[in-house]
Short mmCIF file of C-alpha atoms and ligand atoms in Angstrom, two decimals:
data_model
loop_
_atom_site.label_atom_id
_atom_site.label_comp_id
_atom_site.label_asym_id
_atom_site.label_seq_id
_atom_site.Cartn_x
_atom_site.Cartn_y
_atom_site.Cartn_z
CA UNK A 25 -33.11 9.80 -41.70
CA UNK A 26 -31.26 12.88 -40.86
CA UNK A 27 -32.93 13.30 -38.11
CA UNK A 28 -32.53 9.51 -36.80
CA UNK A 29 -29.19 10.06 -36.91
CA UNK A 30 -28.59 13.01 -35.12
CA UNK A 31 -31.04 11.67 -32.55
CA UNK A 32 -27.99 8.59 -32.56
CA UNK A 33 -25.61 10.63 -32.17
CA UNK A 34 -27.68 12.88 -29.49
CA UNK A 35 -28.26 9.19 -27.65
CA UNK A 36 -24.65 8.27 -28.14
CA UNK A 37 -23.28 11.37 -26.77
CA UNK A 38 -25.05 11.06 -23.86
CA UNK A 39 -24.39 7.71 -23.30
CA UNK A 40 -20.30 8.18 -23.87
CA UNK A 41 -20.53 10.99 -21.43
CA UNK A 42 -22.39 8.91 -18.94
CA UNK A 43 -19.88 6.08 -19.23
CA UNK A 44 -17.33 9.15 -18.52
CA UNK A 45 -18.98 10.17 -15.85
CA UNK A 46 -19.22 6.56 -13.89
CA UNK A 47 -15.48 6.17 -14.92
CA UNK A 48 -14.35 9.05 -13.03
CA UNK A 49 -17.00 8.77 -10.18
CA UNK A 50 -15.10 5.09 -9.90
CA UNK A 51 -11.49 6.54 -10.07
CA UNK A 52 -12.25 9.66 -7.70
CA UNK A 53 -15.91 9.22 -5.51
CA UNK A 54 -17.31 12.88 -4.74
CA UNK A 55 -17.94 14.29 -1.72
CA UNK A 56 -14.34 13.82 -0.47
CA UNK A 57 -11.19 15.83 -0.13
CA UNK A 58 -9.32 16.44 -3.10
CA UNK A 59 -8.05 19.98 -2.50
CA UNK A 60 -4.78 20.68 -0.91
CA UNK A 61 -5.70 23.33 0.94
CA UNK A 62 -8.45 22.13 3.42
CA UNK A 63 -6.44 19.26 4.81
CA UNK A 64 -6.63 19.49 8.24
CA UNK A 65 -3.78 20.48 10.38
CA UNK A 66 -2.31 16.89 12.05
CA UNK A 67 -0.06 15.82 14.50
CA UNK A 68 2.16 12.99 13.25
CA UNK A 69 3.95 10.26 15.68
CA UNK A 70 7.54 10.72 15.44
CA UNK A 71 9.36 7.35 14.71
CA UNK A 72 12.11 7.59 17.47
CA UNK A 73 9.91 8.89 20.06
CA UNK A 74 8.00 5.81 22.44
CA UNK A 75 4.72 6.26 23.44
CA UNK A 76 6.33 7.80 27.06
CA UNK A 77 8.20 10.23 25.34
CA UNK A 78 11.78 8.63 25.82
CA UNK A 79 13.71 9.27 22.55
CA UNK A 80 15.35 6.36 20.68
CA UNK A 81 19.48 7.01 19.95
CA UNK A 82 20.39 3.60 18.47
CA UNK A 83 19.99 0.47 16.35
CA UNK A 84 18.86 -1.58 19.43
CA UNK A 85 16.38 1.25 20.84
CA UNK A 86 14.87 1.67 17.41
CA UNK A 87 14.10 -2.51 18.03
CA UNK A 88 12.12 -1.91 21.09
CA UNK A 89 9.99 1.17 19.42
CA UNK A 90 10.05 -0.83 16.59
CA UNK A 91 7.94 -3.54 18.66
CA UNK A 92 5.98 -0.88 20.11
CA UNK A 93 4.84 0.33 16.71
CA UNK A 94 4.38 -3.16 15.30
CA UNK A 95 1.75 -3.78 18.13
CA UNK A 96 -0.41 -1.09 17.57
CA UNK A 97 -0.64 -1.81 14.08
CA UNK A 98 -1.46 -5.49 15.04
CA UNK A 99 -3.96 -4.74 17.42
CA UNK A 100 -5.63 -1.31 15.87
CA UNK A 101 -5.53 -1.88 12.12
CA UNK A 102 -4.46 -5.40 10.14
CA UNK A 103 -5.37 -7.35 13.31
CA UNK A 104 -2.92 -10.52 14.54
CA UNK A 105 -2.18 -13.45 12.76
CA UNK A 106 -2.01 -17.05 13.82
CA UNK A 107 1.97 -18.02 13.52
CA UNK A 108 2.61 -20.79 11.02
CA UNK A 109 1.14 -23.95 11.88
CA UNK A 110 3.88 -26.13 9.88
CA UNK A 111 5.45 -26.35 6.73
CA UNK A 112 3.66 -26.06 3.59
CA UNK A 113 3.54 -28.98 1.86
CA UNK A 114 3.28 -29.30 -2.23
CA UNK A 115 1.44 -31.67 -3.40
CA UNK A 116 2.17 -30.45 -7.91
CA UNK A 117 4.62 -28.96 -9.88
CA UNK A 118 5.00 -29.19 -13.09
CA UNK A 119 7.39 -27.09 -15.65
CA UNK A 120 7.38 -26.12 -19.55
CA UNK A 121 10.17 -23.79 -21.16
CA UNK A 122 8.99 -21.08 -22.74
CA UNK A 123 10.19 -17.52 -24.15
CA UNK A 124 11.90 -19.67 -26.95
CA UNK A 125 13.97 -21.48 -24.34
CA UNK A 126 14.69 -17.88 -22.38
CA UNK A 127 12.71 -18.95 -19.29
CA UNK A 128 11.13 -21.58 -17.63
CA UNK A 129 7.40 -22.26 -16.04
CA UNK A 130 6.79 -23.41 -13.38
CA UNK A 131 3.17 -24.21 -11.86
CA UNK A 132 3.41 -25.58 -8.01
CA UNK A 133 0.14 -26.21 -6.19
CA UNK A 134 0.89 -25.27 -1.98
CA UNK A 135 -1.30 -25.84 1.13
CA UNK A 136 -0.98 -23.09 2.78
CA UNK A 137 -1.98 -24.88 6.28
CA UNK A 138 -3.49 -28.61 7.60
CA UNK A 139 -6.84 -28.42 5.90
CA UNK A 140 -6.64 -25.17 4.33
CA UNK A 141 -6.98 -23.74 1.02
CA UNK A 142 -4.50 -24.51 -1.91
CA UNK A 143 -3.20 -22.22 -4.22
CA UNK A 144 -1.53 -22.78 -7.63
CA UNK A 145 1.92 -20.71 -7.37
CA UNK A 146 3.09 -19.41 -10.54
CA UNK A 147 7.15 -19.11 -11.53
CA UNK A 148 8.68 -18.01 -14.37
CA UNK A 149 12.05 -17.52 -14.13
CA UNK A 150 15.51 -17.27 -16.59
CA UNK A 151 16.21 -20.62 -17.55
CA UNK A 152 19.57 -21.39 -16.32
CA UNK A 153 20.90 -23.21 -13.14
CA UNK A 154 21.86 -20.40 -11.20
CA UNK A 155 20.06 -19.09 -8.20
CA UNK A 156 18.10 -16.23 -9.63
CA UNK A 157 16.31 -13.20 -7.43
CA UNK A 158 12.49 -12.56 -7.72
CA UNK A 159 9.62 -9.91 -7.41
CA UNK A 160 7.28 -11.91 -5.51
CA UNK A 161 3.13 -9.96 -5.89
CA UNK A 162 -0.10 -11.68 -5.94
CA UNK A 163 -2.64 -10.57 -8.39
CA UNK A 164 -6.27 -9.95 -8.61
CA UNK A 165 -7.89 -12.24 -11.38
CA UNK A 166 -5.77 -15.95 -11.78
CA UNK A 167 -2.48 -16.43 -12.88
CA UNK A 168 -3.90 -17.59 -16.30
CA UNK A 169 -4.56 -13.38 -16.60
CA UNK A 170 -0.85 -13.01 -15.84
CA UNK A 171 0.63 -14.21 -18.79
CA UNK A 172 -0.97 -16.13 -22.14
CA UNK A 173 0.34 -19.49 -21.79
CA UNK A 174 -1.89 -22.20 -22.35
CA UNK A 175 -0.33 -24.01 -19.56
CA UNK A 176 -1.22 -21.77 -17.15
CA UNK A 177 -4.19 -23.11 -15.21
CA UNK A 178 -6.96 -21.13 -14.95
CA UNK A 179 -8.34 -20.74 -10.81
CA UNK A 180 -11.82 -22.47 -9.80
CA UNK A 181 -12.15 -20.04 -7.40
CA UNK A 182 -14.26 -17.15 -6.18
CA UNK A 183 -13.46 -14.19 -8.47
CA UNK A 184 -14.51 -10.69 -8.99
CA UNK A 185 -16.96 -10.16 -12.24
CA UNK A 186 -15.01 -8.54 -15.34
CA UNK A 187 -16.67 -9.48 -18.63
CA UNK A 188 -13.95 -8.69 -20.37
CA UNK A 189 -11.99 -11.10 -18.50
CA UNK A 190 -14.39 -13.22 -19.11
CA UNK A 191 -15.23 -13.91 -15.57
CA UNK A 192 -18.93 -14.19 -14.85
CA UNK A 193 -20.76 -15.70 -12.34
CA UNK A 194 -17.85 -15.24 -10.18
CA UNK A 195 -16.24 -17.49 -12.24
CA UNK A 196 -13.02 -17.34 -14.11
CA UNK A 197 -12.70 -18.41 -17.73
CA UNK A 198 -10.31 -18.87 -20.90
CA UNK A 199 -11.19 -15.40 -22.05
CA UNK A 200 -8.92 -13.92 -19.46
CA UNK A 201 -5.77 -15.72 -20.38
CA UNK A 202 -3.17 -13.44 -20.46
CA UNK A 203 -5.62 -10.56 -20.52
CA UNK A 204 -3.73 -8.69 -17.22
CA UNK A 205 -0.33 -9.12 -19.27
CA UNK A 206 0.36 -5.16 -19.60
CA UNK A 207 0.84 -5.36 -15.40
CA UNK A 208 3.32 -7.96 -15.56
CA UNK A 209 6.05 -7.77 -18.64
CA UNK A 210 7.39 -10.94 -17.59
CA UNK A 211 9.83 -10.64 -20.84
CA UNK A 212 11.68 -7.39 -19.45
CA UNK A 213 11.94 -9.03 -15.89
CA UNK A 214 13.16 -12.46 -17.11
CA UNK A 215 15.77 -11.17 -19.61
CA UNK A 216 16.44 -8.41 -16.41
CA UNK A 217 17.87 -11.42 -14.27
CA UNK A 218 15.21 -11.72 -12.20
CA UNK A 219 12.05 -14.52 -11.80
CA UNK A 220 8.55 -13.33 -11.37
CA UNK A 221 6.31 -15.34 -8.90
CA UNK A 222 2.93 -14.55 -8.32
CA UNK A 223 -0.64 -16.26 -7.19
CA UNK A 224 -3.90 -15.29 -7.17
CA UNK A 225 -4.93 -13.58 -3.79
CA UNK A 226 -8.61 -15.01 -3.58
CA UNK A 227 -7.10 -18.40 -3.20
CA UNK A 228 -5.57 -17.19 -0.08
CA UNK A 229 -8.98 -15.55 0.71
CA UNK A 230 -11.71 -14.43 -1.34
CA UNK A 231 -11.91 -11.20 -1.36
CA UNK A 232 -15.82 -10.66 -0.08
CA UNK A 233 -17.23 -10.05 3.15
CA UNK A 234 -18.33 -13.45 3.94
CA UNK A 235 -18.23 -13.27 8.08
CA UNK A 236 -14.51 -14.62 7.67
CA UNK A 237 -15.65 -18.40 7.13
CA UNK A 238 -13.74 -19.37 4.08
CA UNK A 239 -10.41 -19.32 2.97
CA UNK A 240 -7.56 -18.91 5.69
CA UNK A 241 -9.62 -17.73 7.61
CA UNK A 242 -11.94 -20.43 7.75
CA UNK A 243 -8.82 -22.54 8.29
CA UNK A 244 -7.33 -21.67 10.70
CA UNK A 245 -9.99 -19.67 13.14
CA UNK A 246 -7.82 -17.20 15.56
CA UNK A 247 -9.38 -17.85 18.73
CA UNK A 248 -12.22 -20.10 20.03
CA UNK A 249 -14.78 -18.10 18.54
CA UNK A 250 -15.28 -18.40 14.34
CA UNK A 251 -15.04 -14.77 13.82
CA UNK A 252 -11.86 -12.90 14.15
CA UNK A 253 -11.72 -10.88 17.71
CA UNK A 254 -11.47 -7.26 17.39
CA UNK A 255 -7.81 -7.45 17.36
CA UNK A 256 -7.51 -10.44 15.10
CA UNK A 257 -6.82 -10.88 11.51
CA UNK A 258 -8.45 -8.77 8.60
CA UNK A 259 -8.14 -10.44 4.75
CA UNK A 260 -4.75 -8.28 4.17
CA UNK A 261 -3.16 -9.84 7.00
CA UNK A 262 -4.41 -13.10 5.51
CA UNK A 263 -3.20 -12.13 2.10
CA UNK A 264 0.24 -11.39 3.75
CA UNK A 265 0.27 -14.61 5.71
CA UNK A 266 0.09 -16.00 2.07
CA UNK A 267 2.70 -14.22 0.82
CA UNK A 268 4.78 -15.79 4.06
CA UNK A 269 3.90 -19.21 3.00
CA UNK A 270 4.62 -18.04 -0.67
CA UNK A 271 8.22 -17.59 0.32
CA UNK A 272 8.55 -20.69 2.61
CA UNK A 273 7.79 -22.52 -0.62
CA UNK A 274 10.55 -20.57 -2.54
CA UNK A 275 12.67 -21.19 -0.38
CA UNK A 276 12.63 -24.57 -1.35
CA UNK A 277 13.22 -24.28 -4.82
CA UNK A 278 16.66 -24.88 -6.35
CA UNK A 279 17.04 -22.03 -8.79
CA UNK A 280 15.54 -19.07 -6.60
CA UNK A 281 17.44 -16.69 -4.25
CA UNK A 282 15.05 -17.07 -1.31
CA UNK A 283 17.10 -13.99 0.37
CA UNK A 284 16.27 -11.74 -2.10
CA UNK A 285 12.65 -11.90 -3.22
CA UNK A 286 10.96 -8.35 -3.20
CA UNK A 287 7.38 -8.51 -2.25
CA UNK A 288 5.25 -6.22 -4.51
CA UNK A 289 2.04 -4.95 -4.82
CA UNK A 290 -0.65 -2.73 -6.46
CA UNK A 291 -3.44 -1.27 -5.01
CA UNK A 292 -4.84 -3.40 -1.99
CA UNK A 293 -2.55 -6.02 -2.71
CA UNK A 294 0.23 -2.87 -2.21
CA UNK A 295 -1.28 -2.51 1.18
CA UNK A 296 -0.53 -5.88 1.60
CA UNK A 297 2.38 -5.97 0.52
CA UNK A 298 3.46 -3.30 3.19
CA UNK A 299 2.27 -5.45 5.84
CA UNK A 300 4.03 -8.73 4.49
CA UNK A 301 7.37 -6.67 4.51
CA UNK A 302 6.33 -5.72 8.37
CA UNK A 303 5.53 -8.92 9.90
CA UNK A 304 8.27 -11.01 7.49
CA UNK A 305 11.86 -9.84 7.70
CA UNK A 306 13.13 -12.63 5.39
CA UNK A 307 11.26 -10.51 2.34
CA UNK A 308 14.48 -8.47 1.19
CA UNK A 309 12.64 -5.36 -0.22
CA UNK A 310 9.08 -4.22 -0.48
CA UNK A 311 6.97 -2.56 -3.15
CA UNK A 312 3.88 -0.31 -2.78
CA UNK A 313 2.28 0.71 -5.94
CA UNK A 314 -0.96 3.02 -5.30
CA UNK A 315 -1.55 1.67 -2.30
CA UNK A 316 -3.62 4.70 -0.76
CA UNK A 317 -5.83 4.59 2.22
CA UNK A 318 -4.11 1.63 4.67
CA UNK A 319 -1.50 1.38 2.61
CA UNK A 320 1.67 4.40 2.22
CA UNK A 321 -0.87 7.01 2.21
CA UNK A 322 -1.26 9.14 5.66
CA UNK A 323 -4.39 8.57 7.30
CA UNK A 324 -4.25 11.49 8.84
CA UNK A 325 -4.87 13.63 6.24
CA UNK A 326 -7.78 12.75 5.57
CA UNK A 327 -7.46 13.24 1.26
CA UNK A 328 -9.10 11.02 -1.19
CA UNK A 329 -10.50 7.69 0.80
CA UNK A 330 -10.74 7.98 4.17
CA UNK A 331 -10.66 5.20 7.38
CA UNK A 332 -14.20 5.45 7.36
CA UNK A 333 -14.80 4.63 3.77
CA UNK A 334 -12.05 1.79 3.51
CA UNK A 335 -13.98 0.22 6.68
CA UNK A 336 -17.58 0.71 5.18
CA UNK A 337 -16.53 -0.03 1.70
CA UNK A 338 -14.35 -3.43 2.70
CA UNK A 339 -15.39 -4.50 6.20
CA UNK A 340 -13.39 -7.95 5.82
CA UNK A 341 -9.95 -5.78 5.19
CA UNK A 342 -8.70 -4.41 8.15
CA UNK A 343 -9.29 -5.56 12.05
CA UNK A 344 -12.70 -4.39 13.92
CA UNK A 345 -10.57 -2.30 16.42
CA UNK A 346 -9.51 -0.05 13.20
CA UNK A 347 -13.59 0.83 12.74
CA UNK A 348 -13.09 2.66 15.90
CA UNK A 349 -10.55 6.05 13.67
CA UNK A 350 -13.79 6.37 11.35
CA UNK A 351 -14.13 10.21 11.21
CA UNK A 352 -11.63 10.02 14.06
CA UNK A 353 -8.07 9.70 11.79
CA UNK A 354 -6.74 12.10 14.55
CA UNK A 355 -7.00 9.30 17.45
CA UNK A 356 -4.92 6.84 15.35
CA UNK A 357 -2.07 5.88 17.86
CA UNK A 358 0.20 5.63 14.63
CA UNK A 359 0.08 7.12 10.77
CA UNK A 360 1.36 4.67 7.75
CA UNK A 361 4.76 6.54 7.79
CA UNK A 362 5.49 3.93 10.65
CA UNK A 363 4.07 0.86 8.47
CA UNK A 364 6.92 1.58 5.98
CA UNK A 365 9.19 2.25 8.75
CA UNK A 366 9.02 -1.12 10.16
CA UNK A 367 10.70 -2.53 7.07
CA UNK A 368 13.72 -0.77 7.77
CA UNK A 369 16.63 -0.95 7.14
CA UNK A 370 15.16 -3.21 4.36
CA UNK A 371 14.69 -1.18 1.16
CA UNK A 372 11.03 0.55 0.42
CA UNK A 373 9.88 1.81 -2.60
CA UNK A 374 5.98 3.41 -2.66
CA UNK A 375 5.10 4.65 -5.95
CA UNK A 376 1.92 6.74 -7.15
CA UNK A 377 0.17 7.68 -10.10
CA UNK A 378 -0.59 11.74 -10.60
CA UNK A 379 -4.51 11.05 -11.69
CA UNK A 380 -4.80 8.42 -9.07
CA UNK A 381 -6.15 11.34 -6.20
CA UNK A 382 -8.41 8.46 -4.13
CA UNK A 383 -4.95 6.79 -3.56
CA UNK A 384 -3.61 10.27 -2.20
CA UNK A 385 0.00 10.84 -4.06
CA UNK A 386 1.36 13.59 -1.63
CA UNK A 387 -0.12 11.60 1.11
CA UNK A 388 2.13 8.70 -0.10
CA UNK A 389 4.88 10.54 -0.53
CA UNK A 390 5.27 12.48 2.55
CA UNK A 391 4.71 8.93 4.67
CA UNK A 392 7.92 7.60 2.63
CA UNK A 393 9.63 11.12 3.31
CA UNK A 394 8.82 10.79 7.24
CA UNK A 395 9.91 7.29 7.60
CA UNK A 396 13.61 8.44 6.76
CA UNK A 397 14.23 8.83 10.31
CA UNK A 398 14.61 5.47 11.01
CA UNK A 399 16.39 4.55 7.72
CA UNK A 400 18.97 7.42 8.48
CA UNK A 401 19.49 6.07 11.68
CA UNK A 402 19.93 2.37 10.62
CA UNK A 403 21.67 3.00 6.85
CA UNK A 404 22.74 6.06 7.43
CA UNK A 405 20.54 7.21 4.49
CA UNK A 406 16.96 7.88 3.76
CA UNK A 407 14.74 9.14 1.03
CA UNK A 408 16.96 11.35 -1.56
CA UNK A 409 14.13 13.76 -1.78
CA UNK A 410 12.55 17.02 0.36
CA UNK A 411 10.14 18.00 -2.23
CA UNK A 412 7.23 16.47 -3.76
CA UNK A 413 8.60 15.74 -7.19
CA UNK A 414 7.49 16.30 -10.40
CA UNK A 415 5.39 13.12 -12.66
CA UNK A 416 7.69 10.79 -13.67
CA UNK A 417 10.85 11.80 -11.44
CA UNK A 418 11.84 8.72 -9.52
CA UNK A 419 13.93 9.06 -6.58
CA UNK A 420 15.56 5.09 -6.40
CA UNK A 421 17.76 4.37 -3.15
CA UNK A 422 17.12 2.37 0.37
CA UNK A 423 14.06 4.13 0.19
CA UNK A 424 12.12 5.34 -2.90
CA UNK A 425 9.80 6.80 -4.44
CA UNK A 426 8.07 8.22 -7.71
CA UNK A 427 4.79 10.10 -9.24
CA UNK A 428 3.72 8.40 -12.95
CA UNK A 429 1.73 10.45 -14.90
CA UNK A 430 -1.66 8.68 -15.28
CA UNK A 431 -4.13 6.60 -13.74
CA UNK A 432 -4.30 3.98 -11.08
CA UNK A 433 -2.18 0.80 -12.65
CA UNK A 434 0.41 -0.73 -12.52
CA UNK A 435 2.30 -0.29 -15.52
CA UNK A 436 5.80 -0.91 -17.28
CA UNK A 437 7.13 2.36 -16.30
CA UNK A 438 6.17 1.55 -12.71
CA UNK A 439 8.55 -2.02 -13.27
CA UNK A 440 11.28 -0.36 -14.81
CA UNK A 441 12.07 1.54 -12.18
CA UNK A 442 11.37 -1.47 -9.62
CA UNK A 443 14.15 -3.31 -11.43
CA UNK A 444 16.13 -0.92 -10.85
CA UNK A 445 15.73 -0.63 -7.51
CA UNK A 446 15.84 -4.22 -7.15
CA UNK A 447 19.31 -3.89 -8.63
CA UNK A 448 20.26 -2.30 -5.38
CA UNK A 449 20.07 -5.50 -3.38
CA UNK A 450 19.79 -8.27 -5.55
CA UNK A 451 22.50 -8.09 -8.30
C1 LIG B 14 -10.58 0.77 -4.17
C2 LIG B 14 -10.23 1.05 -2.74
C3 LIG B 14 -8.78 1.33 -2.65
C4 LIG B 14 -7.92 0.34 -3.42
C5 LIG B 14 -8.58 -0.20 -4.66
C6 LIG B 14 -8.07 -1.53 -5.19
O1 LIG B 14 -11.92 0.61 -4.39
O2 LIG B 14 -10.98 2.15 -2.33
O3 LIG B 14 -8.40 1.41 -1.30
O4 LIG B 14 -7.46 -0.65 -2.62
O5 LIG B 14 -9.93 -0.43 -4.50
O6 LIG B 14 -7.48 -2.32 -4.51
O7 LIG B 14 -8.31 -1.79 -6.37
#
């Protein structure tokens, strides 16, 4: 007996320190840089210089570099979109009160395009008739993992396996309701003024390399071939397209200040988020949360995931051109200091989490710190901060940043300080 159960534990050890082991393996993959020290020496674009070497002095010179930049990103890494082929139409809504009478509901199926996919939108907002502001982010398993309502429908679509989600078979289910609620304290941003809209970013497009045949994609094929040129639209430049269409919707609604929704996101969806704010002006302030690799982190310094992973890892992200910088980060034309730059002067904020070394911290800092250039030069102002702070220092103005201590989430510290910044703009 004794010995059975010291065998137990023996077994259970082991198996708690395997489970460990694939946990951190999963947050942090070996065999890639992690140690200050060894990144390479790089050569960053400057913001205000053009590809000739002429140096931009004003607001209307920074418009034309701005272009220049935005094209390279196009054509090199998220790939071109198709412009909107019409409005979106809705074709449900429907509305409950909830929050005991605090907030309200609202469910609105949109076609994104003429024989595209549909996606459920989800708003809840302060109840109230006056025009409130929102955080606008998609998320990554169905609304119905958002927030616990029964109302909320849960998504036929494609999704990612999670048993504890219950979502097998690629297959959401009533086990996930309200089982993603700790990223999304919709109580704290409803009774902070402000609605919270979100949909789930595999209706847009599944997230799996599928040769770009469903979803948007399928929808509305770029060119005459099926397949996306080389230069032609990844699945975060159809995420963001969906995120465009998102906000046409809300711009329609009666108790929503379409002028100042802030698109967020976390993790790939902060990539995407990034690029929404790029190629759509009307969003009024953008958030990255651990965004990494293609997202606020620098490329070029090669820490944590690298081009080359992100491209062999998720084929269907980023454009075809963009497989051309694997091993080769030095060659890129730009570095994602320039992605957040071509928000500007519209507020940024990229936030990182200290354990969270794939997503590169310092890498995401030091992009926000070397797009302040070009806010300086617009607002006058740009991030409040030389150093690489501290955990859990946030430095909130037009642009912004902060370091939480932990993991890779997004969490309510992260959303307390994104209300704040909000604040800024939208109050
Ligand atoms: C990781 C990927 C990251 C990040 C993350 C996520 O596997 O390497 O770039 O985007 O996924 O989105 O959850």
């Amino acid at each position: 007996m004794i010995i059975h159960s010291r065998y137990l534990q023996i077994v259970l050890t082991v198996c708690g320190l395997l489970i460990f082991m694939e946990h951190a393996a999963k947050a942090q993959p070996r065999g890639y840089l992690y140690d200050e020290q060894k990144v390479p020496e790089f050569d960053l674009p400057d913001p205000l210089v053009f590809l000739d070497g002429t140096r931009v002095v004003n607001a209307s010179g920074w418009e034309k570099r701005r272009q220049e930049i935005f094209e390279i990103f196009e054509s090199q890494v998220y790939g071109r979109s198709p412009g909107k082929t019409g409005p979106v139409s809705v074709s449900d809504s429907s509305s409950t009160v909830i929050l005991n009478g605090a907030a309200v509901l609202k469910q609105v199926r949109l076609k994104l395009t003429d024989g595209g996919p549909t996606v459920s939108v989800l708003i809840i907002r302060p109840a109230g008739e006056k025009k409130v502001p929102a955080f606008l982010g998609l998320n990554f398993m169905g609304n119905h993992t958002v927030f616990p309502h029964e109302s909320i429908e849960v998504t036929t679509g494609w999704v990612r396996n999670d048993s504890k989600l219950g979502a097998v078979g690629n297959r959401a289910s009533e086990k996930g309701r309200g089982g993603k609620s700790d990223r999304w304290p919709v109580q704290k941003i409803v009774e902070a003024g402000y609605a919270l809209v979100t949909t789930y970013y595999g209706e847009i497009d599944p997230d799996f390399d599928d040769g770009f045949r469903n979803g948007i994609h399928g929808a509305l094929p770029a060119g005459d071939s099926k397949r996306p040129a080389a230069d032609e639209w990844g699945s975060i430049a159809g995420w963001a397209y969906g995120l465009s269409r998102i906000l046409d919707c809300l711009e329609t609604e009666d108790f929503l200040d379409a002028k100042k929704v802030t698109v967020l996101g976390h993790s790939r969806l902060g990539k995407t988020a990034l690029w929404a704010g790029a190629t759509d002006s009307r969003f009024a302030g953008v958030i990255s949360n651990n965004s990494g690799c293609g997202g606020a982190a620098l490329s070029k310094r090669t820490f944590g995931e690298t081009v080359k992973r992100i491209n062999t890892s998720f084929p269907h992200w980023f454009c075809d051109n963009f497989v051309q910088y694997n091993d080769r980060e030095n060659e890129l034309p730009v570095d994602q200091h320039l992605l957040i730059a071509l928000s500007a002067p519209r507020p940024v904020y990229v936030a990182s989490a200290s354990k969270d070394l794939w997503a590169d911290p310092r890498g995401e800092y030091l992009a926000t710190r070397y797009a302040s250039p070009v806010y300086k030069l617009l607002t006058g102002k740009g991030l409040g901060i030389r150093e690489f702070p501290g955990n859990n220092q946030p430095s909130i103005g037009v642009l912004s940043y902060h370091c939480r201590e932990g993991r890779h989430d997004l969490t309510p510290y992260d959303w307390e300080n994104y209300i704040k910044f909000a604040n800024q703009y939208s109050r």
